[in-house]
JSON list of C-alpha atoms in Angstrom, two decimals:
[
{"chain": "A", "resi": 26, "resn": "MET", "atom": "CA", "xyz": [-19.33, 9.85, -15.14]},
{"chain": "A", "resi": 27, "resn": "TYR", "atom": "CA", "xyz": [-19.26, 13.48, -15.74]},
{"chain": "A", "resi": 28, "resn": "ILE", "atom": "CA", "xyz": [-18.93, 15.30, -12.50]},
{"chain": "A", "resi": 29, "resn": "ILE", "atom": "CA", "xyz": [-18.69, 19.06, -11.80]},
{"chain": "A", "resi": 30, "resn": "ILE", "atom": "CA", "xyz": [-16.84, 20.04, -8.72]},
{"chain": "A", "resi": 31, "resn": "VAL", "atom": "CA", "xyz": [-17.18, 23.78, -7.68]},
{"chain": "A", "resi": 32, "resn": "GLY", "atom": "CA", "xyz": [-14.98, 25.12, -5.75]},
{"chain": "A", "resi": 33, "resn": "LEU", "atom": "CA", "xyz": [-10.90, 24.23, -5.18]},
{"chain": "A", "resi": 34, "resn": "GLY", "atom": "CA", "xyz": [-10.24, 24.55, -1.59]},
{"chain": "A", "resi": 35, "resn": "GLY", "atom": "CA", "xyz": [-9.23, 21.56, 0.31]},
{"chain": "A", "resi": 36, "resn": "ILE", "atom": "CA", "xyz": [-12.52, 19.18, -0.09]},
{"chain": "A", "resi": 37, "resn": "GLY", "atom": "CA", "xyz": [-12.73, 20.43, -3.50]},
{"chain": "A", "resi": 38, "resn": "ARG", "atom": "CA", "xyz": [-9.10, 19.59, -4.87]},
{"chain": "A", "resi": 39, "resn": "SER", "atom": "CA", "xyz": [-9.23, 16.42, -2.28]},
{"chain": "A", "resi": 40, "resn": "LEU", "atom": "CA", "xyz": [-12.37, 15.52, -4.25]},
{"chain": "A", "resi": 41, "resn": "VAL", "atom": "CA", "xyz": [-11.04, 16.13, -7.74]},
{"chain": "A", "resi": 42, "resn": "LYS", "atom": "CA", "xyz": [-8.28, 13.76, -7.15]},
{"chain": "A", "resi": 43, "resn": "GLN", "atom": "CA", "xyz": [-10.41, 10.74, -5.72]},
{"chain": "A", "resi": 44, "resn": "ALA", "atom": "CA", "xyz": [-13.15, 11.61, -9.11]},
{"chain": "A", "resi": 45, "resn": "VAL", "atom": "CA", "xyz": [-10.10, 11.58, -11.68]},
{"chain": "A", "resi": 46, "resn": "GLU", "atom": "CA", "xyz": [-8.34, 8.14, -9.69]},
{"chain": "A", "resi": 47, "resn": "HIS", "atom": "CA", "xyz": [-11.75, 6.46, -10.48]},
{"chain": "A", "resi": 48, "resn": "GLY", "atom": "CA", "xyz": [-11.92, 7.37, -14.03]},
{"chain": "A", "resi": 49, "resn": "ASN", "atom": "CA", "xyz": [-14.51, 9.78, -14.10]},
{"chain": "A", "resi": 50, "resn": "ASN", "atom": "CA", "xyz": [-14.63, 13.06, -16.36]},
{"chain": "A", "resi": 51, "resn": "VAL", "atom": "CA", "xyz": [-14.34, 15.88, -14.04]},
{"chain": "A", "resi": 52, "resn": "VAL", "atom": "CA", "xyz": [-14.74, 19.45, -14.13]},
{"chain": "A", "resi": 53, "resn": "VAL", "atom": "CA", "xyz": [-14.08, 22.11, -11.79]},
{"chain": "A", "resi": 54, "resn": "ILE", "atom": "CA", "xyz": [-15.27, 25.72, -11.61]},
{"chain": "A", "resi": 55, "resn": "ASP", "atom": "CA", "xyz": [-13.40, 28.47, -9.33]},
{"chain": "A", "resi": 56, "resn": "HIS", "atom": "CA", "xyz": [-13.56, 32.28, -9.14]},
{"chain": "A", "resi": 57, "resn": "ASP", "atom": "CA", "xyz": [-9.87, 32.27, -8.77]},
{"chain": "A", "resi": 58, "resn": "GLU", "atom": "CA", "xyz": [-7.89, 31.63, -12.01]},
{"chain": "A", "resi": 59, "resn": "ASP", "atom": "CA", "xyz": [-5.05, 31.20, -10.02]},
{"chain": "A", "resi": 60, "resn": "ARG", "atom": "CA", "xyz": [-6.40, 27.70, -8.15]},
{"chain": "A", "resi": 61, "resn": "CYS", "atom": "CA", "xyz": [-7.94, 26.70, -11.60]},
{"chain": "A", "resi": 62, "resn": "SER", "atom": "CA", "xyz": [-4.38, 26.79, -13.78]},
{"chain": "A", "resi": 63, "resn": "GLU", "atom": "CA", "xyz": [-2.20, 25.14, -10.50]},
{"chain": "A", "resi": 64, "resn": "ILE", "atom": "CA", "xyz": [-5.25, 21.82, -10.44]},
{"chain": "A", "resi": 65, "resn": "LEU", "atom": "CA", "xyz": [-4.67, 22.02, -14.15]},
{"chain": "A", "resi": 66, "resn": "GLU", "atom": "CA", "xyz": [-0.72, 20.72, -13.96]},
{"chain": "A", "resi": 67, "resn": "HIS", "atom": "CA", "xyz": [-1.88, 18.03, -11.51]},
{"chain": "A", "resi": 68, "resn": "TYR", "atom": "CA", "xyz": [-4.73, 16.41, -13.49]},
{"chain": "A", "resi": 69, "resn": "ASP", "atom": "CA", "xyz": [-6.00, 16.30, -16.76]},
{"chain": "A", "resi": 70, "resn": "ILE", "atom": "CA", "xyz": [-9.52, 18.24, -16.22]},
{"chain": "A", "resi": 71, "resn": "LEU", "atom": "CA", "xyz": [-11.43, 20.88, -17.51]},
{"chain": "A", "resi": 72, "resn": "ALA", "atom": "CA", "xyz": [-11.12, 23.99, -15.32]},
{"chain": "A", "resi": 73, "resn": "VAL", "atom": "CA", "xyz": [-14.08, 26.66, -15.80]},
{"chain": "A", "resi": 74, "resn": "THR", "atom": "CA", "xyz": [-12.76, 29.78, -13.94]},
{"chain": "A", "resi": 75, "resn": "GLY", "atom": "CA", "xyz": [-16.04, 31.66, -13.42]},
{"chain": "A", "resi": 76, "resn": "ASN", "atom": "CA", "xyz": [-18.95, 32.10, -10.94]},
{"chain": "A", "resi": 77, "resn": "ALA", "atom": "CA", "xyz": [-21.08, 28.76, -10.53]},
{"chain": "A", "resi": 78, "resn": "THR", "atom": "CA", "xyz": [-24.36, 30.78, -9.20]},
{"chain": "A", "resi": 79, "resn": "ASP", "atom": "CA", "xyz": [-23.86, 32.43, -13.26]},
{"chain": "A", "resi": 80, "resn": "LYS", "atom": "CA", "xyz": [-25.85, 30.12, -16.07]},
{"chain": "A", "resi": 81, "resn": "THR", "atom": "CA", "xyz": [-23.52, 30.95, -18.92]},
{"chain": "A", "resi": 82, "resn": "THR", "atom": "CA", "xyz": [-20.74, 29.58, -16.50]},
{"chain": "A", "resi": 83, "resn": "LEU", "atom": "CA", "xyz": [-22.65, 26.46, -16.14]},
{"chain": "A", "resi": 84, "resn": "GLU", "atom": "CA", "xyz": [-23.27, 25.68, -19.80]},
{"chain": "A", "resi": 85, "resn": "GLU", "atom": "CA", "xyz": [-19.44, 26.51, -20.50]},
{"chain": "A", "resi": 86, "resn": "ALA", "atom": "CA", "xyz": [-18.40, 23.59, -17.68]},
{"chain": "A", "resi": 87, "resn": "GLY", "atom": "CA", "xyz": [-21.13, 21.16, -19.59]},
{"chain": "A", "resi": 88, "resn": "ILE", "atom": "CA", "xyz": [-23.90, 21.22, -17.15]},
{"chain": "A", "resi": 89, "resn": "ASP", "atom": "CA", "xyz": [-25.97, 20.15, -19.79]},
{"chain": "A", "resi": 90, "resn": "ARG", "atom": "CA", "xyz": [-24.95, 16.31, -19.85]},
{"chain": "A", "resi": 91, "resn": "THR", "atom": "CA", "xyz": [-23.69, 16.09, -16.59]},
{"chain": "A", "resi": 92, "resn": "GLU", "atom": "CA", "xyz": [-24.51, 13.28, -13.94]},
{"chain": "A", "resi": 93, "resn": "ALA", "atom": "CA", "xyz": [-23.04, 14.54, -10.66]},
{"chain": "A", "resi": 94, "resn": "PHE", "atom": "CA", "xyz": [-22.60, 17.97, -9.68]},
{"chain": "A", "resi": 95, "resn": "VAL", "atom": "CA", "xyz": [-20.85, 18.67, -6.16]},
{"chain": "A", "resi": 96, "resn": "ALA", "atom": "CA", "xyz": [-20.59, 22.44, -4.75]},
{"chain": "A", "resi": 97, "resn": "THR", "atom": "CA", "xyz": [-18.11, 22.29, -2.01]},
{"chain": "A", "resi": 98, "resn": "THR", "atom": "CA", "xyz": [-17.57, 26.04, -1.49]},
{"chain": "A", "resi": 99, "resn": "SER", "atom": "CA", "xyz": [-17.40, 27.96, 1.90]},
{"chain": "A", "resi": 100, "resn": "ASP", "atom": "CA", "xyz": [-19.99, 30.10, 1.02]},
{"chain": "A", "resi": 101, "resn": "ASP", "atom": "CA", "xyz": [-23.58, 27.92, 1.41]},
{"chain": "A", "resi": 102, "resn": "SER", "atom": "CA", "xyz": [-25.27, 31.00, -0.69]},
{"chain": "A", "resi": 103, "resn": "VAL", "atom": "CA", "xyz": [-23.11, 30.39, -3.55]},
{"chain": "A", "resi": 104, "resn": "ASN", "atom": "CA", "xyz": [-23.71, 26.44, -2.72]},
{"chain": "A", "resi": 105, "resn": "LEU", "atom": "CA", "xyz": [-27.14, 26.43, -2.43]},
{"chain": "A", "resi": 106, "resn": "MET", "atom": "CA", "xyz": [-27.67, 28.99, -6.18]},
{"chain": "A", "resi": 107, "resn": "ALA", "atom": "CA", "xyz": [-25.38, 26.67, -8.14]},
{"chain": "A", "resi": 108, "resn": "CYS", "atom": "CA", "xyz": [-27.08, 23.53, -6.76]},
{"chain": "A", "resi": 109, "resn": "TRP", "atom": "CA", "xyz": [-30.66, 25.33, -7.57]},
{"chain": "A", "resi": 110, "resn": "LEU", "atom": "CA", "xyz": [-29.35, 25.89, -11.40]},
{"chain": "A", "resi": 111, "resn": "ALA", "atom": "CA", "xyz": [-27.77, 22.39, -11.20]},
{"chain": "A", "resi": 112, "resn": "LYS", "atom": "CA", "xyz": [-31.43, 20.81, -10.56]},
{"chain": "A", "resi": 113, "resn": "ARG", "atom": "CA", "xyz": [-32.84, 23.14, -13.11]},
{"chain": "A", "resi": 114, "resn": "PHE", "atom": "CA", "xyz": [-30.69, 22.03, -15.79]},
{"chain": "A", "resi": 115, "resn": "HIS", "atom": "CA", "xyz": [-32.10, 17.93, -14.22]},
{"chain": "A", "resi": 116, "resn": "VAL", "atom": "CA", "xyz": [-28.89, 16.90, -13.18]},
{"chain": "A", "resi": 117, "resn": "PRO", "atom": "CA", "xyz": [-29.56, 13.66, -11.39]},
{"chain": "A", "resi": 118, "resn": "ASN", "atom": "CA", "xyz": [-27.55, 13.56, -8.55]},
{"chain": "A", "resi": 119, "resn": "VAL", "atom": "CA", "xyz": [-26.55, 17.25, -6.86]},
{"chain": "A", "resi": 120, "resn": "VAL", "atom": "CA", "xyz": [-24.63, 17.09, -3.64]},
{"chain": "A", "resi": 121, "resn": "ALA", "atom": "CA", "xyz": [-23.46, 19.97, -0.95]},
{"chain": "A", "resi": 122, "resn": "ILE", "atom": "CA", "xyz": [-21.26, 20.93, 1.44]},
{"chain": "A", "resi": 123, "resn": "VAL", "atom": "CA", "xyz": [-23.72, 22.96, 4.66]},
{"chain": "A", "resi": 124, "resn": "ASN", "atom": "CA", "xyz": [-21.21, 25.23, 5.96]},
{"chain": "A", "resi": 125, "resn": "GLN", "atom": "CA", "xyz": [-24.06, 26.13, 8.87]},
{"chain": "A", "resi": 126, "resn": "THR", "atom": "CA", "xyz": [-26.11, 23.80, 9.88]},
{"chain": "A", "resi": 127, "resn": "THR", "atom": "CA", "xyz": [-28.67, 26.29, 9.95]},
{"chain": "A", "resi": 128, "resn": "HIS", "atom": "CA", "xyz": [-28.98, 26.43, 6.35]},
{"chain": "A", "resi": 129, "resn": "SER", "atom": "CA", "xyz": [-29.79, 22.69, 5.86]},
{"chain": "A", "resi": 130, "resn": "ASP", "atom": "CA", "xyz": [-33.35, 22.79, 5.27]},
{"chain": "A", "resi": 131, "resn": "PHE", "atom": "CA", "xyz": [-32.55, 25.10, 2.45]},
{"chain": "A", "resi": 132, "resn": "PHE", "atom": "CA", "xyz": [-30.78, 22.53, 0.62]},
{"chain": "A", "resi": 133, "resn": "LYS", "atom": "CA", "xyz": [-33.21, 19.68, 1.40]},
{"chain": "A", "resi": 134, "resn": "GLU", "atom": "CA", "xyz": [-35.88, 21.82, 0.01]},
{"chain": "A", "resi": 135, "resn": "VAL", "atom": "CA", "xyz": [-33.98, 22.22, -3.00]},
{"chain": "A", "resi": 136, "resn": "GLY", "atom": "CA", "xyz": [-33.62, 18.07, -2.83]},
{"chain": "A", "resi": 137, "resn": "VAL", "atom": "CA", "xyz": [-30.05, 18.63, -2.53]},
{"chain": "A", "resi": 138, "resn": "ARG", "atom": "CA", "xyz": [-28.16, 15.80, -0.67]},
{"chain": "A", "resi": 139, "resn": "ILE", "atom": "CA", "xyz": [-25.75, 17.48, 1.95]},
{"chain": "A", "resi": 140, "resn": "SER", "atom": "CA", "xyz": [-22.84, 16.81, 4.35]},
{"chain": "A", "resi": 141, "resn": "GLU", "atom": "CA", "xyz": [-23.23, 19.04, 7.35]},
{"chain": "A", "resi": 142, "resn": "ASN", "atom": "CA", "xyz": [-20.52, 21.44, 8.24]},
{"chain": "A", "resi": 143, "resn": "PRO", "atom": "CA", "xyz": [-17.37, 19.64, 7.69]},
{"chain": "A", "resi": 144, "resn": "ASP", "atom": "CA", "xyz": [-15.03, 21.50, 9.97]},
{"chain": "A", "resi": 145, "resn": "GLU", "atom": "CA", "xyz": [-17.19, 20.09, 12.95]},
{"chain": "A", "resi": 146, "resn": "LEU", "atom": "CA", "xyz": [-16.87, 16.76, 11.82]},
{"chain": "A", "resi": 147, "resn": "VAL", "atom": "CA", "xyz": [-13.14, 16.58, 11.10]},
{"chain": "A", "resi": 148, "resn": "ALA", "atom": "CA", "xyz": [-13.25, 18.34, 14.57]},
{"chain": "A", "resi": 149, "resn": "SER", "atom": "CA", "xyz": [-15.36, 15.44, 15.90]},
{"chain": "A", "resi": 150, "resn": "ARG", "atom": "CA", "xyz": [-13.14, 12.34, 14.16]},
{"chain": "A", "resi": 151, "resn": "LEU", "atom": "CA", "xyz": [-10.20, 14.14, 15.48]},
{"chain": "A", "resi": 152, "resn": "TYR", "atom": "CA", "xyz": [-11.65, 14.06, 19.20]},
{"chain": "A", "resi": 153, "resn": "TYR", "atom": "CA", "xyz": [-13.04, 10.75, 18.78]},
{"chain": "A", "resi": 154, "resn": "TRP", "atom": "CA", "xyz": [-9.61, 9.59, 18.30]},
{"chain": "A", "resi": 155, "resn": "THR", "atom": "CA", "xyz": [-8.14, 11.35, 20.75]},
{"chain": "A", "resi": 156, "resn": "GLU", "atom": "CA", "xyz": [-10.40, 9.99, 23.06]},
{"chain": "A", "resi": 157, "resn": "ASN", "atom": "CA", "xyz": [-9.80, 6.31, 21.98]},
{"chain": "A", "resi": 158, "resn": "PRO", "atom": "CA", "xyz": [-6.84, 6.11, 20.13]},
{"chain": "A", "resi": 159, "resn": "GLN", "atom": "CA", "xyz": [-7.25, 2.15, 19.66]},
{"chain": "A", "resi": 160, "resn": "LEU", "atom": "CA", "xyz": [-10.37, 2.68, 17.80]},
{"chain": "A", "resi": 161, "resn": "GLN", "atom": "CA", "xyz": [-10.90, 3.85, 14.15]},
{"chain": "A", "resi": 162, "resn": "LYS", "atom": "CA", "xyz": [-14.39, 5.41, 13.44]},
{"chain": "A", "resi": 163, "resn": "LEU", "atom": "CA", "xyz": [-15.25, 4.22, 9.78]},
{"chain": "A", "resi": 164, "resn": "ALA", "atom": "CA", "xyz": [-18.81, 5.95, 9.04]},
{"chain": "A", "resi": 165, "resn": "SER", "atom": "CA", "xyz": [-21.43, 7.58, 10.17]},
{"chain": "A", "resi": 166, "resn": "ILE", "atom": "CA", "xyz": [-24.72, 6.62, 9.03]},
{"chain": "A", "resi": 167, "resn": "PRO", "atom": "CA", "xyz": [-28.32, 7.34, 9.61]},
{"chain": "A", "resi": 168, "resn": "GLY", "atom": "CA", "xyz": [-29.43, 6.04, 13.25]},
{"chain": "A", "resi": 169, "resn": "GLY", "atom": "CA", "xyz": [-26.02, 4.88, 13.50]},
{"chain": "A", "resi": 170, "resn": "THR", "atom": "CA", "xyz": [-22.07, 4.40, 13.78]},
{"chain": "A", "resi": 171, "resn": "ILE", "atom": "CA", "xyz": [-19.39, 1.83, 12.37]},
{"chain": "A", "resi": 172, "resn": "PHE", "atom": "CA", "xyz": [-16.51, 1.70, 13.87]},
{"chain": "A", "resi": 173, "resn": "GLU", "atom": "CA", "xyz": [-13.22, -0.80, 14.02]},
{"chain": "A", "resi": 174, "resn": "ILE", "atom": "CA", "xyz": [-11.68, -1.61, 17.76]},
{"chain": "A", "resi": 175, "resn": "ALA", "atom": "CA", "xyz": [-9.33, -3.72, 18.67]},
{"chain": "A", "resi": 176, "resn": "ALA", "atom": "CA", "xyz": [-8.53, -6.36, 21.17]},
{"chain": "A", "resi": 177, "resn": "GLU", "atom": "CA", "xyz": [-5.30, -5.35, 22.97]},
{"chain": "A", "resi": 178, "resn": "GLU", "atom": "CA", "xyz": [-3.15, -8.46, 24.54]},
{"chain": "A", "resi": 179, "resn": "GLY", "atom": "CA", "xyz": [-3.51, -9.16, 27.73]},
{"chain": "A", "resi": 180, "resn": "ALA", "atom": "CA", "xyz": [-7.00, -7.42, 27.82]},
{"chain": "A", "resi": 181, "resn": "PRO", "atom": "CA", "xyz": [-9.69, -9.44, 29.86]},
{"chain": "A", "resi": 182, "resn": "ILE", "atom": "CA", "xyz": [-11.80, -11.25, 27.27]},
{"chain": "A", "resi": 183, "resn": "VAL", "atom": "CA", "xyz": [-8.77, -12.08, 25.48]},
{"chain": "A", "resi": 184, "resn": "GLY", "atom": "CA", "xyz": [-8.82, -16.48, 25.41]},
{"chain": "A", "resi": 185, "resn": "HIS", "atom": "CA", "xyz": [-12.94, -16.28, 25.88]},
{"chain": "A", "resi": 186, "resn": "GLU", "atom": "CA", "xyz": [-15.19, -16.19, 23.43]},
{"chain": "A", "resi": 187, "resn": "ILE", "atom": "CA", "xyz": [-17.25, -14.02, 21.80]},
{"chain": "A", "resi": 188, "resn": "ARG", "atom": "CA", "xyz": [-20.44, -15.03, 23.49]},
{"chain": "A", "resi": 189, "resn": "GLU", "atom": "CA", "xyz": [-19.24, -13.95, 26.86]},
{"chain": "A", "resi": 190, "resn": "LEU", "atom": "CA", "xyz": [-18.58, -10.25, 25.84]},
{"chain": "A", "resi": 191, "resn": "LYS", "atom": "CA", "xyz": [-20.89, -7.89, 27.78]},
{"chain": "A", "resi": 192, "resn": "VAL", "atom": "CA", "xyz": [-22.97, -6.71, 25.04]},
{"chain": "A", "resi": 193, "resn": "LYS", "atom": "CA", "xyz": [-25.43, -3.16, 24.61]},
{"chain": "A", "resi": 194, "resn": "ASP", "atom": "CA", "xyz": [-26.74, -2.11, 21.52]},
{"chain": "A", "resi": 195, "resn": "PHE", "atom": "CA", "xyz": [-24.31, -3.05, 18.91]},
{"chain": "A", "resi": 196, "resn": "VAL", "atom": "CA", "xyz": [-23.60, -5.51, 16.72]},
{"chain": "A", "resi": 197, "resn": "PHE", "atom": "CA", "xyz": [-19.95, -7.21, 15.08]},
{"chain": "A", "resi": 198, "resn": "ILE", "atom": "CA", "xyz": [-20.35, -7.36, 11.58]},
{"chain": "A", "resi": 199, "resn": "ALA", "atom": "CA", "xyz": [-16.54, -8.97, 11.13]},
{"chain": "A", "resi": 200, "resn": "ILE", "atom": "CA", "xyz": [-13.54, -9.73, 12.68]},
{"chain": "A", "resi": 201, "resn": "ARG", "atom": "CA", "xyz": [-10.01, -9.54, 11.00]},
{"chain": "A", "resi": 202, "resn": "ARG", "atom": "CA", "xyz": [-7.51, -11.29, 12.18]},
{"chain": "A", "resi": 203, "resn": "ALA", "atom": "CA", "xyz": [-3.61, -11.25, 11.49]},
{"chain": "A", "resi": 204, "resn": "GLY", "atom": "CA", "xyz": [-2.62, -11.86, 8.10]},
{"chain": "A", "resi": 205, "resn": "GLY", "atom": "CA", "xyz": [-5.82, -10.52, 6.91]},
{"chain": "A", "resi": 206, "resn": "VAL", "atom": "CA", "xyz": [-8.00, -13.20, 7.90]},
{"chain": "A", "resi": 207, "resn": "LEU", "atom": "CA", "xyz": [-11.97, -12.30, 7.82]},
{"chain": "A", "resi": 208, "resn": "ILE", "atom": "CA", "xyz": [-13.95, -14.08, 10.35]},
{"chain": "A", "resi": 209, "resn": "ILE", "atom": "CA", "xyz": [-17.56, -13.55, 10.10]},
{"chain": "A", "resi": 210, "resn": "PRO", "atom": "CA", "xyz": [-18.25, -13.56, 14.47]},
{"chain": "A", "resi": 211, "resn": "SER", "atom": "CA", "xyz": [-20.06, -16.50, 16.02]},
{"chain": "A", "resi": 212, "resn": "GLY", "atom": "CA", "xyz": [-20.60, -17.06, 19.62]},
{"chain": "A", "resi": 213, "resn": "ASN", "atom": "CA", "xyz": [-18.06, -19.97, 19.86]},
{"chain": "A", "resi": 214, "resn": "VAL", "atom": "CA", "xyz": [-15.22, -17.38, 18.41]},
{"chain": "A", "resi": 215, "resn": "LYS", "atom": "CA", "xyz": [-12.48, -17.12, 20.57]},
{"chain": "A", "resi": 216, "resn": "ILE", "atom": "CA", "xyz": [-10.68, -13.62, 20.76]},
{"chain": "A", "resi": 217, "resn": "GLN", "atom": "CA", "xyz": [-7.07, -13.42, 19.89]},
{"chain": "A", "resi": 218, "resn": "PRO", "atom": "CA", "xyz": [-4.90, -10.62, 20.79]},
{"chain": "A", "resi": 219, "resn": "ASN", "atom": "CA", "xyz": [-4.63, -7.74, 18.26]},
{"chain": "A", "resi": 220, "resn": "ASP", "atom": "CA", "xyz": [-7.99, -9.06, 16.89]},
{"chain": "A", "resi": 221, "resn": "ILE", "atom": "CA", "xyz": [-9.93, -5.80, 15.08]},
{"chain": "A", "resi": 222, "resn": "PHE", "atom": "CA", "xyz": [-13.40, -5.64, 15.48]},
{"chain": "A", "resi": 223, "resn": "THR", "atom": "CA", "xyz": [-16.24, -3.94, 12.72]},
{"chain": "A", "resi": 224, "resn": "VAL", "atom": "CA", "xyz": [-18.82, -2.69, 15.24]},
{"chain": "A", "resi": 225, "resn": "PHE", "atom": "CA", "xyz": [-22.36, -1.26, 14.49]},
{"chain": "A", "resi": 226, "resn": "THR", "atom": "CA", "xyz": [-24.05, 0.85, 17.46]},
{"chain": "A", "resi": 227, "resn": "LYS", "atom": "CA", "xyz": [-26.60, 2.93, 17.78]},
{"chain": "A", "resi": 228, "resn": "LYS", "atom": "CA", "xyz": [-26.00, 6.74, 17.78]},
{"chain": "A", "resi": 229, "resn": "GLU", "atom": "CA", "xyz": [-27.68, 6.97, 21.12]},
{"chain": "A", "resi": 230, "resn": "ALA", "atom": "CA", "xyz": [-26.05, 3.95, 22.73]},
{"chain": "A", "resi": 231, "resn": "GLU", "atom": "CA", "xyz": [-22.84, 5.00, 20.98]},
{"chain": "A", "resi": 232, "resn": "ASP", "atom": "CA", "xyz": [-20.52, 6.37, 24.23]},
{"chain": "A", "resi": 233, "resn": "ASP", "atom": "CA", "xyz": [-22.23, 3.00, 26.43]},
{"chain": "A", "resi": 234, "resn": "CYS", "atom": "CA", "xyz": [-20.90, 0.82, 23.52]},
{"chain": "A", "resi": 235, "resn": "LEU", "atom": "CA", "xyz": [-17.54, 2.29, 23.66]},
{"chain": "A", "resi": 236, "resn": "ARG", "atom": "CA", "xyz": [-17.31, 2.60, 27.52]},
{"chain": "A", "resi": 237, "resn": "LEU", "atom": "CA", "xyz": [-18.39, -1.34, 27.46]},
{"chain": "A", "resi": 238, "resn": "LEU", "atom": "CA", "xyz": [-15.69, -2.44, 24.94]},
{"chain": "A", "resi": 239, "resn": "ASN", "atom": "CA", "xyz": [-13.18, -0.55, 26.26]},
{"chain": "A", "resi": 240, "resn": "LYS", "atom": "CA", "xyz": [-13.40, -2.42, 29.70]},
{"chain": "A", "resi": 241, "resn": "GLN", "atom": "CA", "xyz": [-13.01, -5.70, 28.11]},
{"chain": "A", "resi": 242, "resn": "LEU", "atom": "CA", "xyz": [-10.92, -4.84, 25.38]},
{"chain": "A", "resi": 243, "resn": "LYS", "atom": "CA", "xyz": [-8.35, -3.11, 26.76]},
{"chain": "A", "resi": 244, "resn": "LYS", "atom": "CA", "xyz": [-5.50, -4.34, 28.61]},
{"chain": "A", "resi": 245, "resn": "SER", "atom": "CA", "xyz": [-5.19, -0.51, 31.02]},
{"chain": "A", "resi": 246, "resn": "ALA", "atom": "CA", "xyz": [-8.60, -1.58, 31.91]},
{"chain": "A", "resi": 247, "resn": "ASP", "atom": "CA", "xyz": [-9.85, -1.90, 35.35]}
]
C-alpha cells in the first residue's frame, strides 16, 4: 500500500514505524527539514519537506497514486485542509487525528475517518490501568469496550464454573490459560488461577462490569 503520512510528531513517527514494518510504501510530509532528515536515517522512505495544505507538495509526495492518507499534526486546521485536498485527489482512505473534539464534525462532513483527541485517549488509558492494575484495555469500539482481566489466585470465583459468575452486560470472548492455551468459554469451564479473560462490555455498563468482575476475580475482594 502507498501511504502518505502528514506530520512527524510522536504519533506520526510511530505510524511510520508500523507502516514500514508491514511492508508499505511510505511517504512523509513535514514542514521541519530536520525532522525529515532524521526519519530518513531510520527508514527507507520518501520524506518531503513542505506544507501538506499545498497542492504542489502533495503532488511531489505522489498524492495521485496514494491509497491511504493520514494527517497527524497537532493543528486541526492543517489536518482538515490536507484531508480535504486528499479527498479532492480521490484518495480512497483518508484518516486524521482531531485534537479538539469540537472540530470533529468538520472532518466528518468532509468524509474523513477520525481519531479524537489522542492526548485524552492516552490519559484515559493510563487512568484505566492505574485504577485496575490487573486489567488490559484492548480496544474501544462503537458501543463498547474490549479488555482483558486475569483471575487472581485465591479469588472467590477460582475453582468454580463460569456459569457461577455473576454477570451484567458483558460477554466472555475467550480465556487464555497458562502455556498459551486458548479456550472458547462455555458454562461448565472451571476457572483456574491466572486465567486471562477477554471480555466485551457495553460502553454504558463498563464501570458496573469492572466492579462486578473485580469482586469475583480479585483476591483482595471483600
